[in-house]
Amino acid sequence: MDVDGTKEVHLQEEIIMDILSRLPVLSLLRFKCVLKCWMTLISEPYFTLKHLNRGKNNKHSQKILVLHGEFPLHCSSLSSASLYSVQLAEDVRKLDWPSNPRPWRFRMYCCYDGLVLIKLRDYPQYAQAILLLWNPSTRESTVLPRTEFSLTKDYSFGLGYDSTSDDYKILKIDDAGEILALKSGSWRKIDKRPAGVFPVLSDTEDFLAFVDGAFHWLDSSLEKTLISFSISSEVYGEIPLPEGMSLVFNMNCINGVSALEGMLCVYSTHIRRGIHTFKLWILKDYDVKESWNRLFTIQGTDLYSIPKYKFSDGEVLLHCRDLECGFVFKASKESSRLWPQSVPEPIQDGFVYTESMISPKLLA
C-alpha cells in the first residue's frame, strides 16, 4: 500500500474511533459483535480512556444508580430535565446483580470512573464477607483480594485513580488504615497517620471523597480543618474549613464531605427547635481557603441531606431523609419529592457515575 493509502486508512480509523467514543456503553457492547476490527478497537485501553474522558465532560452521559430497599437496583439518565419529567420511568432500567446467587446482605460504598465498590455477605456464612469491584454499565465484576481486617464491621472506604502509577487504589480508614493498589493485588497497612486522627463522617455516609488526587474526610479531633490523604505520595494533610463552619459532633449537628463537579464540598445540618438548617460549601480552587463558596442554605423540618450531583444550571440533587417517605431525592430549589416519581420501592441510597468501558477483571 502506498503512503497516501496508509494515511487514508489511518484517517478512517480515527474517524471511526471518534464516532464510537460518543456512543453509550450498551451500544458499544453490541457493536463489538459487528466487526472484528471494531471489537479490537473498542477493547483498546486508549479507546477506553477516550470514551471515559468524553463521558466525564458530557453532562448528558451521567447516570444515577438507585438502590431500593435492601436489594433492587435501577439506573437512569441524569439531567435537570429528567428530574421534573413525569416520563422519567421510561429511562429507568433494572440492573442484574453483580453476583449469583443474590447476596443475603450487601453495602455499596462509592463510585469512581464508572466502577462501584461493594461489600457482599452471604447466609449462613455471614462472617465471610467479600469486597467486589463492579462496572454496572458492562455488568463485569471481580472479587478483590481478602484483607487482614474483618469485613463484618463497617469501615470508611475510598476509591480513586493514581495517575503517577497508572493504578486504581482503594483506601480503608478506621483505627488502622490500609490501602489496596489493584496492580499489586494485596493490601498493606499505612502507619504514617498523625496521632489522634480518626475518621468521622456523616451518620448517613461512609465513603471518602476523592478530589484532586486525594481522599478526604472529617476528623473528631479537629474543629476547623478536614483531613486529606494523597493517593500518590500517601501523605496526610489538612485543609481549612470555610468561615462559618465549625465541626461539632452531636445529635443536633451532622457534617459531611463530598465531591461535586470534581470539586471538594462540605455540608452541615444543624437542628434547633425542630428546624433543620442545611448549608453547602464548595472549594472552587483546591487547597485555597479563600475559594470556599457557600452555594446555599435551606431550612425545613425533615432535611437530613447529602449532596449527590450539581447540574449545569446550579441546581443540586440532594439525597434526603423524609419523615413520610423515608429517603428520597429532592432538588435544592424544591421542597417536594422529585425522584424517582414512579418506582414504588423506598430508596436506600443513590450513586452518580459516568458510564465507562473499564473492565474490573483487567485491573485486579
CSV table of N, CA and C in Angstrom, one decimal, residues 226-342:
chain,number,residue,atom,x,y,z
A,226,LEU,N,-10.3,19.8,57.7
A,226,LEU,CA,-10.6,18.4,57.3
A,226,LEU,C,-9.3,17.7,56.9
A,227,ILE,N,-9.3,16.4,56.9
A,227,ILE,CA,-8.1,15.6,56.6
A,227,ILE,C,-8.0,15.2,55.1
A,228,SER,N,-6.8,15.3,54.5
A,228,SER,CA,-6.6,14.8,53.2
A,228,SER,C,-5.5,13.7,53.2
A,229,PHE,N,-5.6,12.8,52.2
A,229,PHE,CA,-4.6,11.8,52.1
A,229,PHE,C,-4.3,11.6,50.6
A,230,SER,N,-3.0,11.9,50.2
A,230,SER,CA,-2.6,11.8,48.8
A,230,SER,C,-2.5,10.4,48.3
A,231,ILE,N,-3.2,10.1,47.2
A,231,ILE,CA,-3.2,8.7,46.7
A,231,ILE,C,-1.8,8.3,46.1
A,232,SER,N,-1.0,9.3,45.7
A,232,SER,CA,0.3,9.0,45.1
A,232,SER,C,1.4,9.0,46.2
A,233,SER,N,1.5,10.0,46.9
A,233,SER,CA,2.6,10.1,47.9
A,233,SER,C,2.3,9.5,49.2
A,234,GLU,N,1.0,9.2,49.5
A,234,GLU,CA,0.5,8.7,50.7
A,234,GLU,C,0.9,9.5,51.9
A,235,VAL,N,0.7,10.8,51.7
A,235,VAL,CA,1.0,11.8,52.8
A,235,VAL,C,-0.3,12.5,53.2
A,236,TYR,N,-0.4,12.6,54.6
A,236,TYR,CA,-1.6,13.2,55.1
A,236,TYR,C,-1.5,14.7,55.1
A,237,GLY,N,-2.6,15.4,55.0
A,237,GLY,CA,-2.6,16.9,55.1
A,237,GLY,C,-3.9,17.4,55.7
A,238,GLU,N,-4.0,18.7,55.9
A,238,GLU,CA,-5.2,19.3,56.4
A,238,GLU,C,-5.6,20.5,55.5
A,239,ILE,N,-6.9,20.6,55.4
A,239,ILE,CA,-7.5,21.7,54.6
A,239,ILE,C,-8.4,22.5,55.4
A,240,PRO,N,-8.2,23.8,55.6
A,240,PRO,CA,-9.0,24.6,56.4
A,240,PRO,C,-10.5,24.6,55.9
A,241,LEU,N,-11.4,24.5,56.9
A,241,LEU,CA,-12.8,24.6,56.5
A,241,LEU,C,-13.3,26.0,56.2
A,242,PRO,N,-14.4,26.2,55.6
A,242,PRO,CA,-14.8,27.6,55.3
A,242,PRO,C,-15.2,28.3,56.5
A,243,GLU,N,-15.1,29.7,56.4
A,243,GLU,CA,-15.6,30.5,57.5
A,243,GLU,C,-17.0,30.3,57.8
A,244,GLY,N,-17.4,30.1,59.1
A,244,GLY,CA,-18.8,29.9,59.4
A,244,GLY,C,-19.1,28.5,59.6
A,245,MET,N,-18.1,27.6,59.3
A,245,MET,CA,-18.4,26.1,59.6
A,245,MET,C,-17.4,25.6,60.6
A,246,SER,N,-17.9,25.2,61.7
A,246,SER,CA,-17.1,24.6,62.8
A,246,SER,C,-17.6,23.3,63.2
A,247,LEU,N,-16.8,22.3,63.2
A,247,LEU,CA,-17.2,20.9,63.4
A,247,LEU,C,-17.7,20.7,64.8
A,248,VAL,N,-18.9,20.3,65.0
A,248,VAL,CA,-19.5,19.9,66.2
A,248,VAL,C,-20.1,18.5,66.0
A,249,PHE,N,-19.7,17.5,66.8
A,249,PHE,CA,-20.2,16.2,66.7
A,249,PHE,C,-21.2,15.8,67.8
A,250,ASN,N,-22.5,16.0,67.5
A,250,ASN,CA,-23.5,15.6,68.5
A,250,ASN,C,-24.8,15.3,67.7
A,251,MET,N,-25.9,15.0,68.5
A,251,MET,CA,-27.1,14.6,67.8
A,251,MET,C,-27.8,15.8,67.1
A,252,ASN,N,-27.4,17.0,67.4
A,252,ASN,CA,-28.0,18.2,66.7
A,252,ASN,C,-27.2,18.7,65.6
A,253,CYS,N,-26.2,18.0,65.2
A,253,CYS,CA,-25.4,18.5,64.1
A,253,CYS,C,-24.8,17.4,63.3
A,254,ILE,N,-25.0,17.4,62.0
A,254,ILE,CA,-24.5,16.4,61.1
A,254,ILE,C,-23.6,17.1,60.0
A,255,ASN,N,-22.4,16.6,59.9
A,255,ASN,CA,-21.4,17.2,58.9
A,255,ASN,C,-21.0,16.1,57.9
A,256,GLY,N,-20.5,16.5,56.8
A,256,GLY,CA,-20.0,15.6,55.8
A,256,GLY,C,-19.2,16.2,54.7
A,257,VAL,N,-18.4,15.4,54.0
A,257,VAL,CA,-17.6,15.8,52.9
A,257,VAL,C,-18.0,15.0,51.6
A,258,SER,N,-18.1,15.7,50.5
A,258,SER,CA,-18.4,15.1,49.2
A,258,SER,C,-17.7,15.8,48.1
A,259,ALA,N,-18.1,15.4,46.9
A,259,ALA,CA,-17.5,16.0,45.7
A,259,ALA,C,-18.6,16.3,44.7
A,260,LEU,N,-18.5,17.5,44.1
A,260,LEU,CA,-19.5,18.0,43.1
A,260,LEU,C,-18.7,18.6,42.0
A,261,GLU,N,-18.9,18.1,40.8
A,261,GLU,CA,-18.2,18.6,39.6
A,261,GLU,C,-16.7,18.5,39.7
A,262,GLY,N,-16.2,17.5,40.4
A,262,GLY,CA,-14.8,17.3,40.6
A,262,GLY,C,-14.2,18.3,41.6
A,263,MET,N,-15.1,19.0,42.4
A,263,MET,CA,-14.6,19.9,43.4
A,263,MET,C,-15.0,19.4,44.8
A,264,LEU,N,-14.2,19.7,45.8
A,264,LEU,CA,-14.4,19.3,47.1
A,264,LEU,C,-15.6,20.2,47.7
A,265,CYS,N,-16.5,19.5,48.5
A,265,CYS,CA,-17.5,20.3,49.1
A,265,CYS,C,-17.7,19.7,50.5
A,266,VAL,N,-18.2,20.6,51.4
A,266,VAL,CA,-18.5,20.2,52.8
A,266,VAL,C,-20.0,20.7,53.0
A,267,TYR,N,-20.6,20.0,53.9
A,267,TYR,CA,-22.0,20.4,54.2
A,267,TYR,C,-22.3,20.1,55.7
A,268,SER,N,-23.3,20.8,56.2
A,268,SER,CA,-23.7,20.6,57.6
A,268,SER,C,-25.2,20.8,57.8
A,269,THR,N,-25.8,20.0,58.7
A,269,THR,CA,-27.2,20.2,59.1
A,269,THR,C,-27.2,20.4,60.6
A,270,HIS,N,-27.8,21.6,61.0
A,270,HIS,CA,-27.9,21.9,62.4
A,270,HIS,C,-29.4,21.9,62.7
A,271,ILE,N,-29.7,21.3,63.8
A,271,ILE,CA,-31.1,21.1,64.3
A,271,ILE,C,-31.3,22.0,65.5
A,272,ARG,N,-32.3,22.8,65.4
A,272,ARG,CA,-32.7,23.7,66.5
A,272,ARG,C,-34.2,23.9,66.6
A,273,ARG,N,-34.8,23.5,67.7
A,273,ARG,CA,-36.2,23.7,67.9
A,273,ARG,C,-37.0,23.0,66.7
A,274,GLY,N,-36.6,21.8,66.3
A,274,GLY,CA,-37.3,21.1,65.2
A,274,GLY,C,-37.0,21.6,63.8
A,275,ILE,N,-36.2,22.6,63.6
A,275,ILE,CA,-35.9,23.1,62.3
A,275,ILE,C,-34.5,22.7,61.9
A,276,HIS,N,-34.4,22.1,60.7
A,276,HIS,CA,-33.2,21.7,60.2
A,276,HIS,C,-32.6,22.7,59.2
A,277,THR,N,-31.4,23.2,59.5
A,277,THR,CA,-30.8,24.2,58.6
A,277,THR,C,-29.6,23.5,57.9
A,278,PHE,N,-29.7,23.4,56.6
A,278,PHE,CA,-28.7,22.7,55.8
A,278,PHE,C,-27.9,23.8,55.0
A,279,LYS,N,-26.5,23.7,55.1
A,279,LYS,CA,-25.6,24.6,54.4
A,279,LYS,C,-24.6,23.8,53.6
A,280,LEU,N,-24.3,24.3,52.4
A,280,LEU,CA,-23.4,23.6,51.5
A,280,LEU,C,-22.4,24.6,51.0
A,281,TRP,N,-21.1,24.2,51.1
A,281,TRP,CA,-20.0,25.0,50.6
A,281,TRP,C,-19.2,24.2,49.6
A,282,ILE,N,-18.6,24.9,48.6
A,282,ILE,CA,-17.8,24.2,47.6
A,282,ILE,C,-16.4,24.9,47.5
A,283,LEU,N,-15.3,24.1,47.3
A,283,LEU,CA,-14.0,24.7,47.2
A,283,LEU,C,-13.6,24.8,45.7
A,284,LYS,N,-13.7,26.0,45.2
A,284,LYS,CA,-13.5,26.2,43.7
A,284,LYS,C,-12.1,26.0,43.3
A,285,ASP,N,-11.1,26.5,44.1
A,285,ASP,CA,-9.7,26.3,43.8
A,285,ASP,C,-9.1,25.4,45.0
A,286,TYR,N,-8.7,24.2,44.6
A,286,TYR,CA,-8.3,23.3,45.6
A,286,TYR,C,-7.2,23.8,46.5
A,287,ASP,N,-7.3,23.6,47.8
A,287,ASP,CA,-6.3,24.0,48.8
A,287,ASP,C,-6.1,25.5,49.0
A,288,VAL,N,-7.1,26.3,48.5
A,288,VAL,CA,-7.0,27.7,48.7
A,288,VAL,C,-8.2,28.1,49.5
A,289,LYS,N,-8.0,28.4,50.8
A,289,LYS,CA,-9.1,28.6,51.7
A,289,LYS,C,-10.0,29.7,51.2
A,290,GLU,N,-9.5,30.8,50.6
A,290,GLU,CA,-10.3,31.9,50.2
A,290,GLU,C,-11.3,31.5,49.1
A,291,SER,N,-11.1,30.4,48.5
A,291,SER,CA,-12.0,30.0,47.4
A,291,SER,C,-13.2,29.2,47.8
A,292,TRP,N,-13.4,29.0,49.1
A,292,TRP,CA,-14.6,28.4,49.6
A,292,TRP,C,-15.8,29.3,49.3
A,293,ASN,N,-16.8,28.7,48.8
A,293,ASN,CA,-18.0,29.5,48.4
A,293,ASN,C,-19.3,28.7,48.9
A,294,ARG,N,-20.1,29.5,49.7
A,294,ARG,CA,-21.3,28.8,50.2
A,294,ARG,C,-22.4,28.9,49.1
A,295,LEU,N,-22.8,27.7,48.6
A,295,LEU,CA,-23.8,27.7,47.5
A,295,LEU,C,-25.2,28.1,47.9
A,296,PHE,N,-25.6,27.5,49.1
A,296,PHE,CA,-27.0,27.9,49.5
A,296,PHE,C,-27.2,27.4,51.0
A,297,THR,N,-28.3,27.9,51.5
A,297,THR,CA,-28.7,27.5,52.9
A,297,THR,C,-30.2,27.1,52.7
A,298,ILE,N,-30.6,26.0,53.3
A,298,ILE,CA,-32.0,25.5,53.2
A,298,ILE,C,-32.5,25.2,54.6
A,299,GLN,N,-33.7,25.6,54.9
A,299,GLN,CA,-34.4,25.3,56.1
A,299,GLN,C,-35.6,24.4,55.9
A,300,GLY,N,-35.8,23.5,56.8
A,300,GLY,CA,-37.0,22.6,56.7
A,300,GLY,C,-37.2,21.8,58.0
A,301,THR,N,-38.1,20.9,58.0
A,301,THR,CA,-38.4,20.1,59.2
A,301,THR,C,-38.0,18.6,59.0
A,302,ASP,N,-37.5,18.3,57.8
A,302,ASP,CA,-37.2,16.9,57.5
A,302,ASP,C,-36.0,16.8,56.6
A,303,LEU,N,-34.9,17.6,56.9
A,303,LEU,CA,-33.9,17.8,55.9
A,303,LEU,C,-32.5,17.3,56.4
A,304,TYR,N,-32.4,15.9,56.5
A,304,TYR,CA,-31.0,15.4,56.6
A,304,TYR,C,-30.6,15.1,55.2
A,305,SER,N,-29.7,16.0,54.6
A,305,SER,CA,-29.4,16.0,53.2
A,305,SER,C,-28.0,15.7,52.9
A,306,ILE,N,-27.7,15.0,51.8
A,306,ILE,CA,-26.4,14.7,51.3
A,306,ILE,C,-26.4,15.1,49.8
A,307,PRO,N,-25.5,16.0,49.4
A,307,PRO,CA,-25.4,16.4,48.0
A,307,PRO,C,-24.8,15.3,47.2
A,308,LYS,N,-25.5,15.0,46.0
A,308,LYS,CA,-25.1,13.9,45.2
A,308,LYS,C,-24.6,14.4,43.8
A,309,TYR,N,-25.1,15.5,43.3
A,309,TYR,CA,-24.8,15.9,41.9
A,309,TYR,C,-25.2,17.4,41.7
A,310,LYS,N,-24.4,18.1,41.0
A,310,LYS,CA,-24.6,19.5,40.7
A,310,LYS,C,-24.8,19.6,39.2
A,311,PHE,N,-26.0,20.2,38.8
A,311,PHE,CA,-26.4,20.3,37.4
A,311,PHE,C,-25.7,21.6,36.8
A,312,SER,N,-25.8,21.7,35.5
A,312,SER,CA,-25.1,22.9,34.8
A,312,SER,C,-25.8,24.2,35.2
A,313,ASP,N,-27.1,24.1,35.6
A,313,ASP,CA,-27.8,25.3,35.9
A,313,ASP,C,-27.7,25.7,37.4
A,314,GLY,N,-26.8,25.0,38.1
A,314,GLY,CA,-26.6,25.3,39.5
A,314,GLY,C,-27.4,24.5,40.5
A,315,GLU,N,-28.5,23.8,40.0
A,315,GLU,CA,-29.3,23.0,40.8
A,315,GLU,C,-28.5,21.8,41.4
A,316,VAL,N,-28.8,21.5,42.7
A,316,VAL,CA,-28.1,20.4,43.3
A,316,VAL,C,-29.1,19.3,43.7
A,317,LEU,N,-28.7,18.0,43.3
A,317,LEU,CA,-29.6,16.9,43.7
A,317,LEU,C,-29.2,16.5,45.1
A,318,LEU,N,-30.2,16.4,46.0
A,318,LEU,CA,-30.0,16.1,47.4
A,318,LEU,C,-30.6,14.7,47.7
A,319,HIS,N,-29.9,13.9,48.4
A,319,HIS,CA,-30.5,12.7,49.0
A,319,HIS,C,-30.9,13.0,50.4
A,320,CYS,N,-32.2,13.0,50.6
A,320,CYS,CA,-32.8,13.5,51.9
A,320,CYS,C,-33.5,12.4,52.7
A,321,ARG,N,-33.5,12.5,54.0
A,321,ARG,CA,-34.3,11.7,54.8
A,321,ARG,C,-35.6,12.3,55.1
A,322,ASP,N,-36.7,11.8,54.5
A,322,ASP,CA,-38.0,12.4,54.6
A,322,ASP,C,-38.8,11.6,55.7
A,323,LEU,N,-39.5,12.4,56.5
A,323,LEU,CA,-40.3,11.8,57.6
A,323,LEU,C,-41.4,10.9,57.1
A,324,GLU,N,-42.0,11.1,56.0
A,324,GLU,CA,-43.1,10.4,55.5
A,324,GLU,C,-42.6,9.3,54.5
A,325,CYS,N,-41.7,9.6,53.6
A,325,CYS,CA,-41.3,8.6,52.6
A,325,CYS,C,-40.0,7.9,52.8
A,326,GLY,N,-39.3,8.2,53.9
A,326,GLY,CA,-38.0,7.6,54.1
A,326,GLY,C,-37.0,8.4,53.3
A,327,PHE,N,-36.1,7.8,52.6
A,327,PHE,CA,-35.1,8.5,51.8
A,327,PHE,C,-35.6,8.8,50.4
A,328,VAL,N,-35.5,10.1,50.0
A,328,VAL,CA,-36.0,10.5,48.7
A,328,VAL,C,-34.9,11.4,48.1
A,329,PHE,N,-35.1,11.7,46.8
A,329,PHE,CA,-34.2,12.7,46.1
A,329,PHE,C,-35.0,14.0,45.9
A,330,LYS,N,-34.4,15.1,46.3
A,330,LYS,CA,-35.0,16.4,46.1
A,330,LYS,C,-34.0,17.3,45.4
A,331,ALA,N,-34.5,18.4,44.8
A,331,ALA,CA,-33.6,19.4,44.2
A,331,ALA,C,-33.5,20.5,45.2
A,332,SER,N,-32.3,21.2,45.2
A,332,SER,CA,-32.0,22.2,46.2
A,332,SER,C,-33.0,23.4,46.1
A,333,LYS,N,-33.7,23.6,45.0
A,333,LYS,CA,-34.6,24.7,44.9
A,333,LYS,C,-36.1,24.3,45.1
A,334,GLU,N,-36.3,23.0,45.4
A,334,GLU,CA,-37.6,22.5,45.6
A,334,GLU,C,-37.7,21.8,46.9
A,335,SER,N,-38.9,21.8,47.5
A,335,SER,CA,-39.1,21.2,48.8
A,335,SER,C,-39.9,19.9,48.7
A,336,SER,N,-40.5,19.6,47.5
A,336,SER,CA,-41.2,18.4,47.4
A,336,SER,C,-40.4,17.3,46.8
A,337,ARG,N,-40.8,16.1,47.0
A,337,ARG,CA,-40.1,14.9,46.5
A,337,ARG,C,-40.1,15.0,44.9
A,338,LEU,N,-38.9,14.7,44.3
A,338,LEU,CA,-38.8,14.8,42.9
A,338,LEU,C,-38.5,13.5,42.2
A,339,TRP,N,-37.6,12.6,42.8
A,339,TRP,CA,-37.1,11.5,42.1
A,339,TRP,C,-36.9,10.3,42.9
A,340,PRO,N,-37.1,9.1,42.5
A,340,PRO,CA,-37.9,8.8,41.3
A,340,PRO,C,-39.4,8.9,41.6
A,341,GLN,N,-40.1,9.2,40.6
A,341,GLN,CA,-41.5,9.5,40.8
A,341,GLN,C,-42.5,8.3,40.7
A,342,SER,N,-42.0,7.3,40.0
A,342,SER,CA,-43.0,6.2,39.7
A,342,SER,C,-42.5,4.8,40.2
